[in-house]
Amino acid sequence: MLNGGQLDAAARSFMTGNNTNKCIAYFITDGRNPGFKLRDIPDSVDMVVLFGVKYYHYLDTLKYPAGTGMMSTYSSYAAYFADIRALQRRGVLVLQNVDDDKSWQQGTPDNYSSPEVWAAALRELLLGRLELNGISLDVEHSGAKPSPVPRFPGYDSTGYYGWYSASMAANASYLACVKALTRYFGPRAGLGAQLHIASGLDVYAWNPIVDNFRDDFDYFQLQTYSGWNTTRAQLAMNYAVQTNRIPAYKMVFGAYAEGGRDLNNATALARWVPTQGPKGGMMIYTYNSNVAYAEAVKRAVKQ
């Protein structure tokens, strides 16, 4: 990621290139399709998000050994990181997934003493020690709901049918966690590290995060999986651009390779150009679980 304080070649090339029609591949490390490794991701994928394995697994590899649980895909961490380096040398950026957690609402994210201490620890681990290219926040997990729950804007405005009630509110402490991350990750941090969100317009935290940090994220990924067509996606894009004031080129739409269904809609969504202009691209969850499906979506977004 950093080389003597300078951006590495992959990050420099990415930042100076076209920022639309990107292909973001989620790679699940739990042992699915074990013959397909990170090194098998094709060059036409722009970014890989490491999913399943948690950042804190890297801090205690005795407690979370390779070859088990969420690291079942690899028999050793050395082989895992060797494949990550191979991707980076080819110009593919590699990000770590980070889940939101109810501890964010208490201002003690993942049991760190403060958001600032936590964010600095992630910077040291992920950018410093492991030399990854950023993080993607998976914002959808459970915690205290907002009180009162705000009125949902409606399907015609958002493309969603209602709030995702399993999600949590973004209170002041939660937002402090996001703010702390923006010191090291995202376009305004100055370190060349990517900052994404993977979520939906229907989570309680979406609007507060965007209202406070829209300029601090490189991409906003929507989990538009089975059942999403371009008409529905256009409604979501309208809300993101007109209400949230997110540029169209930062909006990324999702395909659900893991489910293996609705490929026609997924490829149509990948080819689709919103009325506001080219979108940021497509994210594919999880690429290695169904490579044929993922490749079809990747080809469509890259046409």
PDB file of C-alpha atoms in Angstrom:
ATOM      1  CA  MET A   1       0.000   0.000   0.000  1.00  0.00           C
ATOM      2  CA  LEU A   2       2.650   2.498   1.090  1.00  0.00           C
ATOM      3  CA  ASN A   3       6.271   2.348   0.012  1.00  0.00           C
ATOM      4  CA  GLY A   4       8.444   4.773   1.912  1.00  0.00           C
ATOM      5  CA  GLY A   5       5.447   7.062   2.258  1.00  0.00           C
ATOM      6  CA  GLN A   6       4.583   6.790  -1.443  1.00  0.00           C
ATOM      7  CA  LEU A   7       1.615   5.086  -3.025  1.00  0.00           C
ATOM      8  CA  ASP A   8       2.378   1.725  -4.588  1.00  0.00           C
ATOM      9  CA  ALA A   9       2.064   1.263  -8.341  1.00  0.00           C
ATOM     10  CA  ALA A  10      -1.353  -0.386  -8.160  1.00  0.00           C
ATOM     11  CA  ALA A  11      -2.875   2.424  -6.124  1.00  0.00           C
ATOM     12  CA  ARG A  12      -1.307   5.142  -8.287  1.00  0.00           C
ATOM     13  CA  SER A  13      -2.544   3.517 -11.496  1.00  0.00           C
ATOM     14  CA  PHE A  14      -6.044   3.038 -10.091  1.00  0.00           C
ATOM     15  CA  MET A  15      -6.378   6.598  -8.824  1.00  0.00           C
ATOM     16  CA  THR A  16      -5.356   8.135 -12.138  1.00  0.00           C
ATOM     17  CA  GLY A  17      -7.592   5.899 -14.268  1.00  0.00           C
ATOM     18  CA  ASN A  18     -11.282   5.969 -15.118  1.00  0.00           C
ATOM     19  CA  ASN A  19     -13.356   5.626 -11.945  1.00  0.00           C
ATOM     20  CA  THR A  20     -16.491   4.173 -13.583  1.00  0.00           C
ATOM     21  CA  ASN A  21     -17.519   0.637 -14.563  1.00  0.00           C
ATOM     22  CA  LYS A  22     -15.310  -0.981 -11.963  1.00  0.00           C
ATOM     23  CA  CYS A  23     -15.636  -4.651 -11.103  1.00  0.00           C
ATOM     24  CA  ILE A  24     -15.365  -5.360  -7.375  1.00  0.00           C
ATOM     25  CA  ALA A  25     -15.093  -9.038  -6.449  1.00  0.00           C
ATOM     26  CA  TYR A  26     -15.922 -10.281  -2.966  1.00  0.00           C
ATOM     27  CA  PHE A  27     -13.759 -13.316  -2.196  1.00  0.00           C
ATOM     28  CA  ILE A  28     -15.124 -15.592   0.532  1.00  0.00           C
ATOM     29  CA  THR A  29     -12.372 -17.370   2.476  1.00  0.00           C
ATOM     30  CA  ASP A  30     -14.487 -20.101   4.094  1.00  0.00           C
ATOM     31  CA  GLY A  31     -13.392 -22.936   1.815  1.00  0.00           C
ATOM     32  CA  ARG A  32     -16.022 -22.757  -0.890  1.00  0.00           C
ATOM     33  CA  ASN A  33     -14.724 -23.773  -4.312  1.00  0.00           C
ATOM     34  CA  PRO A  34     -11.307 -24.541  -2.773  1.00  0.00           C
ATOM     35  CA  GLY A  35      -9.542 -24.925  -6.112  1.00  0.00           C
ATOM     36  CA  PHE A  36     -10.132 -21.255  -6.956  1.00  0.00           C
ATOM     37  CA  LYS A  37      -7.691 -19.027  -5.086  1.00  0.00           C
ATOM     38  CA  LEU A  38      -7.165 -15.292  -4.927  1.00  0.00           C
ATOM     39  CA  ARG A  39      -4.413 -15.592  -7.534  1.00  0.00           C
ATOM     40  CA  ASP A  40      -7.050 -16.933  -9.966  1.00  0.00           C
ATOM     41  CA  ILE A  41      -8.984 -13.650  -9.958  1.00  0.00           C
ATOM     42  CA  PRO A  42      -8.604 -12.239 -13.500  1.00  0.00           C
ATOM     43  CA  ASP A  43      -6.859  -8.955 -14.271  1.00  0.00           C
ATOM     44  CA  SER A  44     -10.128  -7.432 -15.503  1.00  0.00           C
ATOM     45  CA  VAL A  45     -11.330  -7.331 -11.880  1.00  0.00           C
ATOM     46  CA  ASP A  46     -10.371  -3.960 -10.410  1.00  0.00           C
ATOM     47  CA  MET A  47     -10.724  -4.629  -6.687  1.00  0.00           C
ATOM     48  CA  VAL A  48     -11.077  -7.615  -4.395  1.00  0.00           C
ATOM     49  CA  VAL A  49     -12.748  -7.426  -0.981  1.00  0.00           C
ATOM     50  CA  LEU A  50     -11.566 -10.085   1.470  1.00  0.00           C
ATOM     51  CA  PHE A  51     -14.711 -11.470   3.081  1.00  0.00           C
ATOM     52  CA  GLY A  52     -15.300 -14.096   5.749  1.00  0.00           C
ATOM     53  CA  VAL A  53     -11.916 -13.676   7.390  1.00  0.00           C
ATOM     54  CA  LYS A  54     -12.001 -10.784   9.891  1.00  0.00           C
ATOM     55  CA  TYR A  55      -9.276  -8.222  10.417  1.00  0.00           C
ATOM     56  CA  TYR A  56      -8.820  -9.393  14.006  1.00  0.00           C
ATOM     57  CA  HIS A  57      -8.038 -12.909  12.777  1.00  0.00           C
ATOM     58  CA  TYR A  58      -4.756 -11.510  11.488  1.00  0.00           C
ATOM     59  CA  LEU A  59      -3.890 -10.416  15.031  1.00  0.00           C
ATOM     60  CA  ASP A  60      -4.151 -13.929  16.498  1.00  0.00           C
ATOM     61  CA  THR A  61      -3.456 -16.621  13.928  1.00  0.00           C
ATOM     62  CA  LEU A  62      -3.112 -19.226  16.692  1.00  0.00           C
ATOM     63  CA  LYS A  63      -6.698 -18.620  17.757  1.00  0.00           C
ATOM     64  CA  TYR A  64      -7.850 -18.413  14.118  1.00  0.00           C
ATOM     65  CA  PRO A  65      -5.578 -20.873  12.288  1.00  0.00           C
ATOM     66  CA  ALA A  66      -5.509 -21.213   8.524  1.00  0.00           C
ATOM     67  CA  GLY A  67      -7.292 -24.263   7.191  1.00  0.00           C
ATOM     68  CA  THR A  68     -10.210 -23.860   9.604  1.00  0.00           C
ATOM     69  CA  GLY A  69     -13.408 -21.834   9.870  1.00  0.00           C
ATOM     70  CA  MET A  70     -13.362 -18.642   7.886  1.00  0.00           C
ATOM     71  CA  MET A  71      -9.802 -19.313   6.712  1.00  0.00           C
ATOM     72  CA  SER A  72     -10.542 -22.760   5.289  1.00  0.00           C
ATOM     73  CA  THR A  73      -9.575 -21.729   1.752  1.00  0.00           C
ATOM     74  CA  TYR A  74      -5.892 -21.525   2.676  1.00  0.00           C
ATOM     75  CA  SER A  75      -3.665 -23.951   4.535  1.00  0.00           C
ATOM     76  CA  SER A  76      -1.383 -21.112   5.631  1.00  0.00           C
ATOM     77  CA  TYR A  77      -1.529 -17.361   6.053  1.00  0.00           C
ATOM     78  CA  ALA A  78       1.746 -17.170   4.112  1.00  0.00           C
ATOM     79  CA  ALA A  79       0.076 -18.618   1.019  1.00  0.00           C
ATOM     80  CA  TYR A  80      -2.895 -16.288   1.497  1.00  0.00           C
ATOM     81  CA  PHE A  81      -0.764 -13.160   1.625  1.00  0.00           C
ATOM     82  CA  ALA A  82       1.419 -14.375  -1.238  1.00  0.00           C
ATOM     83  CA  ASP A  83      -1.697 -14.475  -3.408  1.00  0.00           C
ATOM     84  CA  ILE A  84      -2.691 -10.996  -2.228  1.00  0.00           C
ATOM     85  CA  ARG A  85       0.731  -9.675  -3.246  1.00  0.00           C
ATOM     86  CA  ALA A  86       0.377 -11.363  -6.634  1.00  0.00           C
ATOM     87  CA  LEU A  87      -2.930  -9.554  -7.196  1.00  0.00           C
ATOM     88  CA  GLN A  88      -1.464  -6.215  -6.172  1.00  0.00           C
ATOM     89  CA  ARG A  89       1.506  -6.630  -8.503  1.00  0.00           C
ATOM     90  CA  ARG A  90      -0.995  -7.110 -11.324  1.00  0.00           C
ATOM     91  CA  GLY A  91      -2.725  -3.834 -10.414  1.00  0.00           C
ATOM     92  CA  VAL A  92      -5.715  -5.284  -8.525  1.00  0.00           C
ATOM     93  CA  LEU A  93      -6.493  -3.436  -5.289  1.00  0.00           C
ATOM     94  CA  VAL A  94      -7.199  -5.626  -2.248  1.00  0.00           C
ATOM     95  CA  LEU A  95      -9.509  -4.384   0.521  1.00  0.00           C
ATOM     96  CA  GLN A  96     -10.544  -5.876   3.846  1.00  0.00           C
ATOM     97  CA  ASN A  97     -14.215  -6.140   4.756  1.00  0.00           C
ATOM     98  CA  VAL A  98     -15.060  -4.571   8.140  1.00  0.00           C
ATOM     99  CA  ASP A  99     -18.475  -5.278   9.700  1.00  0.00           C
ATOM    100  CA  ASP A 100     -20.348  -2.635  11.621  1.00  0.00           C
ATOM    101  CA  ASP A 101     -21.161  -3.760  15.153  1.00  0.00           C
ATOM    102  CA  LYS A 102     -23.378  -2.694  18.045  1.00  0.00           C
ATOM    103  CA  SER A 103     -20.208  -1.754  19.949  1.00  0.00           C
ATOM    104  CA  TRP A 104     -19.934   1.192  17.561  1.00  0.00           C
ATOM    105  CA  GLN A 105     -23.053   2.612  19.196  1.00  0.00           C
ATOM    106  CA  GLN A 106     -21.225   2.572  22.551  1.00  0.00           C
ATOM    107  CA  GLY A 107     -18.093   4.288  21.214  1.00  0.00           C
ATOM    108  CA  THR A 108     -15.985   1.180  21.917  1.00  0.00           C
ATOM    109  CA  PRO A 109     -15.726  -0.432  18.469  1.00  0.00           C
ATOM    110  CA  ASP A 110     -14.780  -4.104  18.689  1.00  0.00           C
ATOM    111  CA  ASN A 111     -13.845  -3.472  22.354  1.00  0.00           C
ATOM    112  CA  TYR A 112     -11.206  -0.829  21.608  1.00  0.00           C
ATOM    113  CA  SER A 113     -11.184   2.039  24.084  1.00  0.00           C
ATOM    114  CA  SER A 114     -12.264   4.682  21.572  1.00  0.00           C
ATOM    115  CA  PRO A 115     -12.995   5.153  17.874  1.00  0.00           C
ATOM    116  CA  GLU A 116      -9.671   6.939  17.447  1.00  0.00           C
ATOM    117  CA  VAL A 117      -7.635   4.117  18.998  1.00  0.00           C
ATOM    118  CA  TRP A 118      -9.529   1.561  16.900  1.00  0.00           C
ATOM    119  CA  ALA A 119      -9.068   3.413  13.618  1.00  0.00           C
ATOM    120  CA  ALA A 120      -5.363   3.910  14.284  1.00  0.00           C
ATOM    121  CA  ALA A 121      -5.028   0.186  14.990  1.00  0.00           C
ATOM    122  CA  LEU A 122      -6.744  -0.669  11.697  1.00  0.00           C
ATOM    123  CA  ARG A 123      -4.470   1.725   9.867  1.00  0.00           C
ATOM    124  CA  GLU A 124      -1.360   0.190  11.427  1.00  0.00           C
ATOM    125  CA  LEU A 125      -2.506  -3.381  10.765  1.00  0.00           C
ATOM    126  CA  LEU A 126      -4.167  -3.164   7.367  1.00  0.00           C
ATOM    127  CA  LEU A 127      -2.189  -0.403   5.667  1.00  0.00           C
ATOM    128  CA  GLY A 128       1.082  -0.567   7.555  1.00  0.00           C
ATOM    129  CA  ARG A 129       1.779  -4.170   8.431  1.00  0.00           C
ATOM    130  CA  LEU A 130      -0.305  -6.010   5.830  1.00  0.00           C
ATOM    131  CA  GLU A 131      -0.091  -3.378   3.058  1.00  0.00           C
ATOM    132  CA  LEU A 132      -3.680  -3.752   1.879  1.00  0.00           C
ATOM    133  CA  ASN A 133      -5.380  -1.081  -0.219  1.00  0.00           C
ATOM    134  CA  GLY A 134      -8.276  -0.088   2.009  1.00  0.00           C
ATOM    135  CA  ILE A 135     -11.491  -1.269   3.645  1.00  0.00           C
ATOM    136  CA  SER A 136     -15.142  -1.807   2.800  1.00  0.00           C
ATOM    137  CA  LEU A 137     -17.693  -1.337   5.587  1.00  0.00           C
ATOM    138  CA  ASP A 138     -20.494  -3.916   5.671  1.00  0.00           C
ATOM    139  CA  VAL A 139     -23.269  -1.812   7.193  1.00  0.00           C
ATOM    140  CA  GLU A 140     -26.291  -4.001   7.962  1.00  0.00           C
ATOM    141  CA  HIS A 141     -25.802  -5.617  11.371  1.00  0.00           C
ATOM    142  CA  SER A 142     -28.026  -5.519  14.438  1.00  0.00           C
ATOM    143  CA  GLY A 143     -28.018  -3.083  17.322  1.00  0.00           C
ATOM    144  CA  ALA A 144     -30.299  -0.478  18.838  1.00  0.00           C
ATOM    145  CA  LYS A 145     -32.817   0.934  16.382  1.00  0.00           C
ATOM    146  CA  PRO A 146     -33.456   4.663  16.051  1.00  0.00           C
ATOM    147  CA  SER A 147     -36.111   6.029  18.380  1.00  0.00           C
ATOM    148  CA  PRO A 148     -38.406   7.020  16.912  1.00  0.00           C
ATOM    149  CA  VAL A 149     -37.939   5.101  13.677  1.00  0.00           C
ATOM    150  CA  PRO A 150     -38.144   7.691  10.885  1.00  0.00           C
ATOM    151  CA  ARG A 151     -40.692   7.497   8.117  1.00  0.00           C
ATOM    152  CA  PHE A 152     -39.442   5.427   5.192  1.00  0.00           C
ATOM    153  CA  PRO A 153     -39.310   7.459   1.941  1.00  0.00           C
ATOM    154  CA  GLY A 154     -41.161   4.775  -0.020  1.00  0.00           C
ATOM    155  CA  TYR A 155     -40.586   2.450  -2.968  1.00  0.00           C
ATOM    156  CA  ASP A 156     -41.140   5.046  -5.682  1.00  0.00           C
ATOM    157  CA  SER A 157     -38.422   7.217  -4.145  1.00  0.00           C
ATOM    158  CA  THR A 158     -35.849   4.540  -3.315  1.00  0.00           C
ATOM    159  CA  GLY A 159     -36.563   1.222  -5.035  1.00  0.00           C
ATOM    160  CA  TYR A 160     -36.867  -0.353  -1.559  1.00  0.00           C
ATOM    161  CA  TYR A 161     -40.040  -1.512   0.180  1.00  0.00           C
ATOM    162  CA  GLY A 162     -39.216  -0.419   3.725  1.00  0.00           C
ATOM    163  CA  TRP A 163     -36.525  -0.250   6.373  1.00  0.00           C
ATOM    164  CA  TYR A 164     -34.264  -3.251   6.876  1.00  0.00           C
ATOM    165  CA  SER A 165     -35.362  -3.726  10.467  1.00  0.00           C
ATOM    166  CA  ALA A 166     -32.399  -5.907  11.475  1.00  0.00           C
ATOM    167  CA  SER A 167     -30.020  -2.971  11.003  1.00  0.00           C
ATOM    168  CA  MET A 168     -28.990  -0.454  13.661  1.00  0.00           C
ATOM    169  CA  ALA A 169     -29.156   3.294  14.136  1.00  0.00           C
ATOM    170  CA  ALA A 170     -26.146   5.470  13.449  1.00  0.00           C
ATOM    171  CA  ASN A 171     -26.050   7.453  16.698  1.00  0.00           C
ATOM    172  CA  ALA A 172     -23.339   9.985  17.573  1.00  0.00           C
ATOM    173  CA  SER A 173     -20.948   7.291  18.837  1.00  0.00           C
ATOM    174  CA  TYR A 174     -21.479   5.190  15.719  1.00  0.00           C
ATOM    175  CA  LEU A 175     -20.780   8.179  13.496  1.00  0.00           C
ATOM    176  CA  ALA A 176     -17.638   8.909  15.519  1.00  0.00           C
ATOM    177  CA  CYS A 177     -16.374   5.464  14.488  1.00  0.00           C
ATOM    178  CA  VAL A 178     -16.912   6.256  10.819  1.00  0.00           C
ATOM    179  CA  LYS A 179     -15.284   9.662  11.249  1.00  0.00           C
ATOM    180  CA  ALA A 180     -12.227   8.092  12.867  1.00  0.00           C
ATOM    181  CA  LEU A 181     -11.810   5.763   9.885  1.00  0.00           C
ATOM    182  CA  THR A 182     -11.912   8.671   7.435  1.00  0.00           C
ATOM    183  CA  ARG A 183      -8.669   9.957   8.946  1.00  0.00           C
ATOM    184  CA  TYR A 184      -6.809   7.048   7.315  1.00  0.00           C
ATOM    185  CA  PHE A 185      -9.126   5.653   4.641  1.00  0.00           C
ATOM    186  CA  GLY A 186     -10.895   7.299   1.731  1.00  0.00           C
ATOM    187  CA  PRO A 187     -10.173  10.058  -0.773  1.00  0.00           C
ATOM    188  CA  ARG A 188      -9.722  12.847   1.759  1.00  0.00           C
ATOM    189  CA  ALA A 189      -7.330  10.949   4.034  1.00  0.00           C
ATOM    190  CA  GLY A 190      -4.413  11.399   1.649  1.00  0.00           C
ATOM    191  CA  LEU A 191      -2.966   7.896   2.092  1.00  0.00           C
ATOM    192  CA  GLY A 192      -4.369   6.414  -1.108  1.00  0.00           C
ATOM    193  CA  ALA A 193      -6.443   3.860   0.804  1.00  0.00           C
ATOM    194  CA  GLN A 194      -9.931   3.059  -0.442  1.00  0.00           C
ATOM    195  CA  LEU A 195     -13.025   3.465   1.752  1.00  0.00           C
ATOM    196  CA  HIS A 196     -16.283   1.845   0.629  1.00  0.00           C
ATOM    197  CA  ILE A 197     -19.655   1.078   2.148  1.00  0.00           C
ATOM    198  CA  ALA A 198     -21.610  -2.057   1.205  1.00  0.00           C
ATOM    199  CA  SER A 199     -25.197  -1.684   2.300  1.00  0.00           C
ATOM    200  CA  GLY A 200     -28.595  -0.533   1.101  1.00  0.00           C
ATOM    201  CA  LEU A 201     -30.703   2.596   1.125  1.00  0.00           C
ATOM    202  CA  ASP A 202     -32.970   0.704   3.518  1.00  0.00           C
ATOM    203  CA  VAL A 203     -30.613   0.458   6.514  1.00  0.00           C
ATOM    204  CA  TYR A 204     -31.128   2.962   9.306  1.00  0.00           C
ATOM    205  CA  ALA A 205     -27.495   4.107   9.166  1.00  0.00           C
ATOM    206  CA  TRP A 206     -27.446   4.917   5.448  1.00  0.00           C
ATOM    207  CA  ASN A 207     -28.702   8.505   5.464  1.00  0.00           C
ATOM    208  CA  PRO A 208     -26.724   9.621   8.555  1.00  0.00           C
ATOM    209  CA  ILE A 209     -23.499   8.165   7.138  1.00  0.00           C
ATOM    210  CA  VAL A 210     -24.016   9.756   3.740  1.00  0.00           C
ATOM    211  CA  ASP A 211     -25.139  13.105   5.157  1.00  0.00           C
ATOM    212  CA  ASN A 212     -21.958  13.366   7.209  1.00  0.00           C
ATOM    213  CA  PHE A 213     -19.352  11.590   5.073  1.00  0.00           C
ATOM    214  CA  ARG A 214     -20.428  11.472   1.428  1.00  0.00           C
ATOM    215  CA  ASP A 215     -17.133  13.029   0.313  1.00  0.00           C
ATOM    216  CA  ASP A 216     -15.055  10.636   2.421  1.00  0.00           C
ATOM    217  CA  PHE A 217     -16.031   7.449   0.558  1.00  0.00           C
ATOM    218  CA  ASP A 218     -14.632   6.273  -2.756  1.00  0.00           C
ATOM    219  CA  TYR A 219     -17.619   4.057  -3.571  1.00  0.00           C
ATOM    220  CA  PHE A 220     -21.097   3.298  -2.231  1.00  0.00           C
ATOM    221  CA  GLN A 221     -22.031  -0.325  -2.957  1.00  0.00           C
ATOM    222  CA  LEU A 222     -25.696  -1.326  -2.955  1.00  0.00           C
ATOM    223  CA  GLN A 223     -26.611  -4.951  -2.289  1.00  0.00           C
ATOM    224  CA  THR A 224     -28.996  -5.123  -5.255  1.00  0.00           C
ATOM    225  CA  TYR A 225     -29.245  -8.885  -5.434  1.00  0.00           C
ATOM    226  CA  SER A 226     -32.005 -11.156  -6.776  1.00  0.00           C
ATOM    227  CA  GLY A 227     -35.126  -9.328  -7.877  1.00  0.00           C
ATOM    228  CA  TRP A 228     -33.427  -6.117  -8.952  1.00  0.00           C
ATOM    229  CA  ASN A 229     -33.866  -4.971 -12.534  1.00  0.00           C
ATOM    230  CA  THR A 230     -32.725  -1.741 -14.157  1.00  0.00           C
ATOM    231  CA  THR A 231     -36.059   0.006 -13.533  1.00  0.00           C
ATOM    232  CA  ARG A 232     -35.769  -0.593  -9.808  1.00  0.00           C
ATOM    233  CA  ALA A 233     -32.060   0.274  -9.822  1.00  0.00           C
ATOM    234  CA  GLN A 234     -32.839   3.590 -11.496  1.00  0.00           C
ATOM    235  CA  LEU A 235     -35.118   4.472  -8.568  1.00  0.00           C
ATOM    236  CA  ALA A 236     -32.259   3.767  -6.154  1.00  0.00           C
ATOM    237  CA  MET A 237     -29.870   5.819  -8.270  1.00  0.00           C
ATOM    238  CA  ASN A 238     -32.343   8.714  -8.336  1.00  0.00           C
ATOM    239  CA  TYR A 239     -32.461   8.732  -4.537  1.00  0.00           C
ATOM    240  CA  ALA A 240     -28.693   8.418  -4.173  1.00  0.00           C
ATOM    241  CA  VAL A 241     -27.993  11.278  -6.572  1.00  0.00           C
ATOM    242  CA  GLN A 242     -30.912  13.619  -5.909  1.00  0.00           C
ATOM    243  CA  THR A 243     -31.490  13.132  -2.172  1.00  0.00           C
ATOM    244  CA  ASN A 244     -28.142  11.854  -0.911  1.00  0.00           C
ATOM    245  CA  ARG A 245     -26.181  13.974  -3.428  1.00  0.00           C
ATOM    246  CA  ILE A 246     -23.789  11.126  -4.220  1.00  0.00           C
ATOM    247  CA  PRO A 247     -22.204  11.405  -7.682  1.00  0.00           C
ATOM    248  CA  ALA A 248     -23.374   8.660 -10.044  1.00  0.00           C
ATOM    249  CA  TYR A 249     -19.780   7.542 -10.617  1.00  0.00           C
ATOM    250  CA  LYS A 250     -19.498   6.553  -6.943  1.00  0.00           C
ATOM    251  CA  MET A 251     -22.543   4.267  -7.011  1.00  0.00           C
ATOM    252  CA  VAL A 252     -21.870   0.537  -7.378  1.00  0.00           C
ATOM    253  CA  PHE A 253     -24.626  -2.059  -7.783  1.00  0.00           C
ATOM    254  CA  GLY A 254     -24.500  -5.667  -6.632  1.00  0.00           C
ATOM    255  CA  ALA A 255     -24.813  -9.135  -8.149  1.00  0.00           C
ATOM    256  CA  TYR A 256     -25.336 -12.273  -6.052  1.00  0.00           C
ATOM    257  CA  ALA A 257     -23.121 -14.955  -7.564  1.00  0.00           C
ATOM    258  CA  GLU A 258     -23.417 -16.995  -4.379  1.00  0.00           C
ATOM    259  CA  GLY A 259     -27.144 -17.448  -4.919  1.00  0.00           C
ATOM    260  CA  GLY A 260     -26.667 -18.307  -8.585  1.00  0.00           C
ATOM    261  CA  ARG A 261     -30.069 -16.947  -9.591  1.00  0.00           C
ATOM    262  CA  ASP A 262     -31.368 -14.105 -11.764  1.00  0.00           C
ATOM    263  CA  LEU A 263     -28.303 -13.919 -14.015  1.00  0.00           C
ATOM    264  CA  ASN A 264     -30.212 -12.149 -16.796  1.00  0.00           C
ATOM    265  CA  ASN A 265     -31.132  -9.265 -14.508  1.00  0.00           C
ATOM    266  CA  ALA A 266     -27.611  -9.183 -13.054  1.00  0.00           C
ATOM    267  CA  THR A 267     -25.947  -8.874 -16.456  1.00  0.00           C
ATOM    268  CA  ALA A 268     -28.516  -6.306 -17.594  1.00  0.00           C
ATOM    269  CA  LEU A 269     -27.778  -4.305 -14.459  1.00  0.00           C
ATOM    270  CA  ALA A 270     -24.056  -4.536 -15.202  1.00  0.00           C
ATOM    271  CA  ARG A 271     -24.533  -3.186 -18.753  1.00  0.00           C
ATOM    272  CA  TRP A 272     -27.045  -0.528 -17.687  1.00  0.00           C
ATOM    273  CA  VAL A 273     -26.130   3.167 -17.869  1.00  0.00           C
ATOM    274  CA  PRO A 274     -28.243   5.277 -15.461  1.00  0.00           C
ATOM    275  CA  THR A 275     -29.859   8.492 -16.679  1.00  0.00           C
ATOM    276  CA  GLN A 276     -27.381  10.408 -14.501  1.00  0.00           C
ATOM    277  CA  GLY A 277     -24.382   8.973 -16.376  1.00  0.00           C
ATOM    278  CA  PRO A 278     -22.053   5.996 -15.942  1.00  0.00           C
ATOM    279  CA  LYS A 279     -22.206   4.258 -12.578  1.00  0.00           C
ATOM    280  CA  GLY A 280     -19.190   3.304 -10.507  1.00  0.00           C
ATOM    281  CA  GLY A 281     -19.575  -0.320 -11.502  1.00  0.00           C
ATOM    282  CA  MET A 282     -20.667  -3.673 -10.105  1.00  0.00           C
ATOM    283  CA  MET A 283     -19.724  -5.633  -7.024  1.00  0.00           C
ATOM    284  CA  ILE A 284     -20.044  -9.395  -7.172  1.00  0.00           C
ATOM    285  CA  TYR A 285     -20.791 -11.370  -4.003  1.00  0.00           C
ATOM    286  CA  THR A 286     -19.118 -13.886  -3.731  1.00  0.00           C
ATOM    287  CA  TYR A 287     -16.991 -14.227  -6.864  1.00  0.00           C
ATOM    288  CA  ASN A 288     -15.293 -17.518  -6.073  1.00  0.00           C
ATOM    289  CA  SER A 289     -18.481 -19.306  -4.999  1.00  0.00           C
ATOM    290  CA  ASN A 290     -19.846 -19.297  -8.567  1.00  0.00           C
ATOM    291  CA  VAL A 291     -17.135 -18.283 -11.015  1.00  0.00           C
ATOM    292  CA  ALA A 292     -19.175 -18.787 -14.196  1.00  0.00           C
ATOM    293  CA  TYR A 293     -21.902 -16.457 -12.891  1.00  0.00           C
ATOM    294  CA  ALA A 294     -19.334 -13.924 -11.691  1.00  0.00           C
ATOM    295  CA  GLU A 295     -17.482 -13.950 -14.999  1.00  0.00           C
ATOM    296  CA  ALA A 296     -20.698 -13.259 -16.908  1.00  0.00           C
ATOM    297  CA  VAL A 297     -21.411 -10.196 -14.753  1.00  0.00           C
ATOM    298  CA  LYS A 298     -17.804  -9.030 -15.014  1.00  0.00           C
ATOM    299  CA  ARG A 299     -17.862  -9.258 -18.813  1.00  0.00           C
ATOM    300  CA  ALA A 300     -21.120  -7.301 -18.908  1.00  0.00           C
ATOM    301  CA  VAL A 301     -19.856  -4.412 -16.783  1.00  0.00           C
ATOM    302  CA  LYS A 302     -16.645  -4.246 -18.801  1.00  0.00           C
ATOM    303  CA  GLN A 303     -18.373  -4.100 -22.220  1.00  0.00           C
TER     304      GLN A 303
END
